[in-house]
mmCIF file of N, CA and C in Angstrom:
data_model
loop_
_atom_site.group_PDB
_atom_site.id
_atom_site.type_symbol
_atom_site.label_atom_id
_atom_site.label_comp_id
_atom_site.label_asym_id
_atom_site.label_seq_id
_atom_site.Cartn_x
_atom_site.Cartn_y
_atom_site.Cartn_z
ATOM 1 N N UNK A 165 208.135 -123.268 -11.263
ATOM 2 C CA UNK A 165 206.857 -123.879 -11.649
ATOM 3 C C UNK A 165 206.957 -124.439 -13.060
ATOM 4 N N UNK A 166 206.360 -125.582 -13.253
ATOM 5 C CA UNK A 166 206.381 -126.194 -14.575
ATOM 6 C C UNK A 166 205.222 -125.655 -15.409
ATOM 7 N N UNK A 167 205.245 -125.992 -16.702
ATOM 8 C CA UNK A 167 204.176 -125.530 -17.587
ATOM 9 C C UNK A 167 202.824 -126.066 -17.145
ATOM 10 N N UNK A 168 202.802 -127.328 -16.690
ATOM 11 C CA UNK A 168 201.543 -127.928 -16.261
ATOM 12 C C UNK A 168 200.978 -127.179 -15.053
ATOM 13 N N UNK A 169 201.842 -126.784 -14.132
ATOM 14 C CA UNK A 169 201.368 -126.057 -12.956
ATOM 15 C C UNK A 169 200.818 -124.687 -13.344
ATOM 16 N N UNK A 170 201.475 -124.024 -14.300
ATOM 17 C CA UNK A 170 200.996 -122.720 -14.750
ATOM 18 C C UNK A 170 199.635 -122.859 -15.417
ATOM 19 N N UNK A 171 199.489 -123.836 -16.308
ATOM 20 C CA UNK A 171 198.214 -124.033 -16.996
ATOM 21 C C UNK A 171 197.113 -124.400 -16.008
ATOM 22 N N UNK A 172 197.448 -125.225 -15.016
ATOM 23 C CA UNK A 172 196.461 -125.609 -14.017
ATOM 24 C C UNK A 172 196.026 -124.399 -13.208
ATOM 25 N N UNK A 173 196.971 -123.539 -12.859
ATOM 26 C CA UNK A 173 196.635 -122.333 -12.112
ATOM 27 C C UNK A 173 195.743 -121.401 -12.917
ATOM 28 N N UNK A 174 196.044 -121.253 -14.199
ATOM 29 C CA UNK A 174 195.220 -120.405 -15.063
ATOM 30 C C UNK A 174 193.812 -120.975 -15.176
ATOM 31 N N UNK A 175 193.716 -122.277 -15.405
ATOM 32 C CA UNK A 175 192.409 -122.914 -15.537
ATOM 33 C C UNK A 175 191.619 -122.766 -14.242
ATOM 34 N N UNK A 176 192.291 -122.919 -13.095
ATOM 35 C CA UNK A 176 191.611 -122.789 -11.811
ATOM 36 C C UNK A 176 191.095 -121.364 -11.625
ATOM 37 N N UNK A 177 191.886 -120.384 -12.041
ATOM 38 C CA UNK A 177 191.456 -118.994 -11.943
ATOM 39 C C UNK A 177 190.253 -118.701 -12.818
ATOM 40 N N UNK A 178 190.251 -119.263 -14.038
ATOM 41 C CA UNK A 178 189.129 -119.051 -14.949
ATOM 42 C C UNK A 178 187.849 -119.661 -14.367
ATOM 43 N N UNK A 179 187.952 -120.869 -13.837
ATOM 44 C CA UNK A 179 186.793 -121.528 -13.254
ATOM 45 C C UNK A 179 186.274 -120.726 -12.062
ATOM 46 N N UNK A 180 187.190 -120.217 -11.239
ATOM 47 C CA UNK A 180 186.786 -119.422 -10.079
ATOM 48 C C UNK A 180 186.055 -118.159 -10.536
ATOM 49 N N UNK A 181 186.544 -117.514 -11.604
ATOM 50 C CA UNK A 181 185.882 -116.310 -12.115
ATOM 51 C C UNK A 181 184.484 -116.633 -12.636
ATOM 52 N N UNK A 182 184.343 -117.767 -13.330
ATOM 53 C CA UNK A 182 183.033 -118.156 -13.867
ATOM 54 C C UNK A 182 182.049 -118.403 -12.726
ATOM 55 N N UNK A 183 182.501 -119.129 -11.699
ATOM 56 C CA UNK A 183 181.626 -119.429 -10.560
ATOM 57 C C UNK A 183 181.241 -118.141 -9.839
ATOM 58 N N UNK A 184 182.226 -117.257 -9.639
ATOM 59 C CA UNK A 184 181.939 -115.993 -8.955
ATOM 60 C C UNK A 184 180.969 -115.139 -9.772
ATOM 61 N N UNK A 185 181.192 -115.063 -11.070
ATOM 62 C CA UNK A 185 180.320 -114.279 -11.927
ATOM 63 C C UNK A 185 178.907 -114.843 -11.939
ATOM 64 N N UNK A 186 178.770 -116.162 -11.998
ATOM 65 C CA UNK A 186 177.453 -116.778 -11.995
ATOM 66 C C UNK A 186 176.743 -116.534 -10.671
ATOM 67 N N UNK A 187 177.494 -116.626 -9.566
ATOM 68 C CA UNK A 187 176.905 -116.384 -8.241
ATOM 69 C C UNK A 187 176.429 -114.933 -8.133
ATOM 70 N N UNK A 188 177.222 -113.998 -8.623
ATOM 71 C CA UNK A 188 176.822 -112.589 -8.586
ATOM 72 C C UNK A 188 175.602 -112.355 -9.474
ATOM 73 N N UNK A 189 175.551 -113.024 -10.629
ATOM 74 C CA UNK A 189 174.409 -112.877 -11.532
ATOM 75 C C UNK A 189 173.125 -113.381 -10.876
ATOM 76 N N UNK A 190 173.209 -114.545 -10.234
ATOM 77 C CA UNK A 190 172.037 -115.106 -9.574
ATOM 78 C C UNK A 190 171.603 -114.211 -8.417
ATOM 79 N N UNK A 191 172.579 -113.736 -7.622
ATOM 80 C CA UNK A 191 172.241 -112.880 -6.481
ATOM 81 C C UNK A 191 171.596 -111.583 -6.951
ATOM 82 N N UNK A 192 172.151 -110.966 -7.997
ATOM 83 C CA UNK A 192 171.607 -109.691 -8.467
ATOM 84 C C UNK A 192 170.225 -109.894 -9.097
ATOM 85 N N UNK A 193 170.042 -110.992 -9.826
ATOM 86 C CA UNK A 193 168.748 -111.226 -10.473
ATOM 87 C C UNK A 193 167.659 -111.492 -9.436
ATOM 88 N N UNK A 194 167.993 -112.204 -8.358
ATOM 89 C CA UNK A 194 166.991 -112.462 -7.315
ATOM 90 C C UNK A 194 166.697 -111.177 -6.552
ATOM 91 N N UNK A 195 167.719 -110.338 -6.352
ATOM 92 C CA UNK A 195 167.490 -109.062 -5.669
ATOM 93 C C UNK A 195 166.567 -108.175 -6.494
ATOM 94 N N UNK A 196 166.817 -108.089 -7.805
ATOM 95 C CA UNK A 196 165.958 -107.267 -8.652
ATOM 96 C C UNK A 196 164.553 -107.859 -8.729
ATOM 97 N N UNK A 197 164.463 -109.190 -8.703
ATOM 98 C CA UNK A 197 163.147 -109.829 -8.718
ATOM 99 C C UNK A 197 162.368 -109.473 -7.468
ATOM 100 N N UNK A 198 163.042 -109.454 -6.311
ATOM 101 C CA UNK A 198 162.373 -109.091 -5.067
ATOM 102 C C UNK A 198 161.919 -107.634 -5.118
ATOM 103 N N UNK A 199 162.765 -106.767 -5.672
ATOM 104 C CA UNK A 199 162.433 -105.343 -5.710
ATOM 105 C C UNK A 199 161.237 -105.072 -6.609
ATOM 106 N N UNK A 200 161.194 -105.763 -7.742
ATOM 107 C CA UNK A 200 160.177 -105.418 -8.718
ATOM 108 C C UNK A 200 158.862 -106.154 -8.506
ATOM 109 N N UNK A 201 158.923 -107.388 -8.041
ATOM 110 C CA UNK A 201 157.699 -108.183 -8.026
ATOM 111 C C UNK A 201 157.042 -108.292 -6.659
ATOM 112 N N UNK A 202 157.816 -108.324 -5.594
ATOM 113 C CA UNK A 202 157.223 -108.567 -4.284
ATOM 114 C C UNK A 202 156.583 -107.312 -3.691
ATOM 115 N N UNK A 203 156.972 -106.123 -4.160
ATOM 116 C CA UNK A 203 156.417 -104.899 -3.585
ATOM 117 C C UNK A 203 155.190 -104.420 -4.340
ATOM 118 N N UNK A 204 154.864 -105.063 -5.463
ATOM 119 C CA UNK A 204 153.659 -104.662 -6.190
ATOM 120 C C UNK A 204 152.428 -105.218 -5.483
ATOM 121 N N UNK A 205 151.334 -104.469 -5.442
ATOM 122 C CA UNK A 205 150.100 -104.934 -4.765
ATOM 123 C C UNK A 205 149.462 -106.110 -5.496
#
C-alpha cells in the first residue's frame, strides 16, 4: 500500500467514526426525549 492509500484509509475510518457517533447521539437523544417528555401527563 502506498502512503496515499494509507492516509485515505485513515481518513475514511475517521469519517465513519464521526458518522456513527453522530447517529448514536441522535438515536440516544431521541430515545431519552421520548422517555422523558411523551410519558408525562
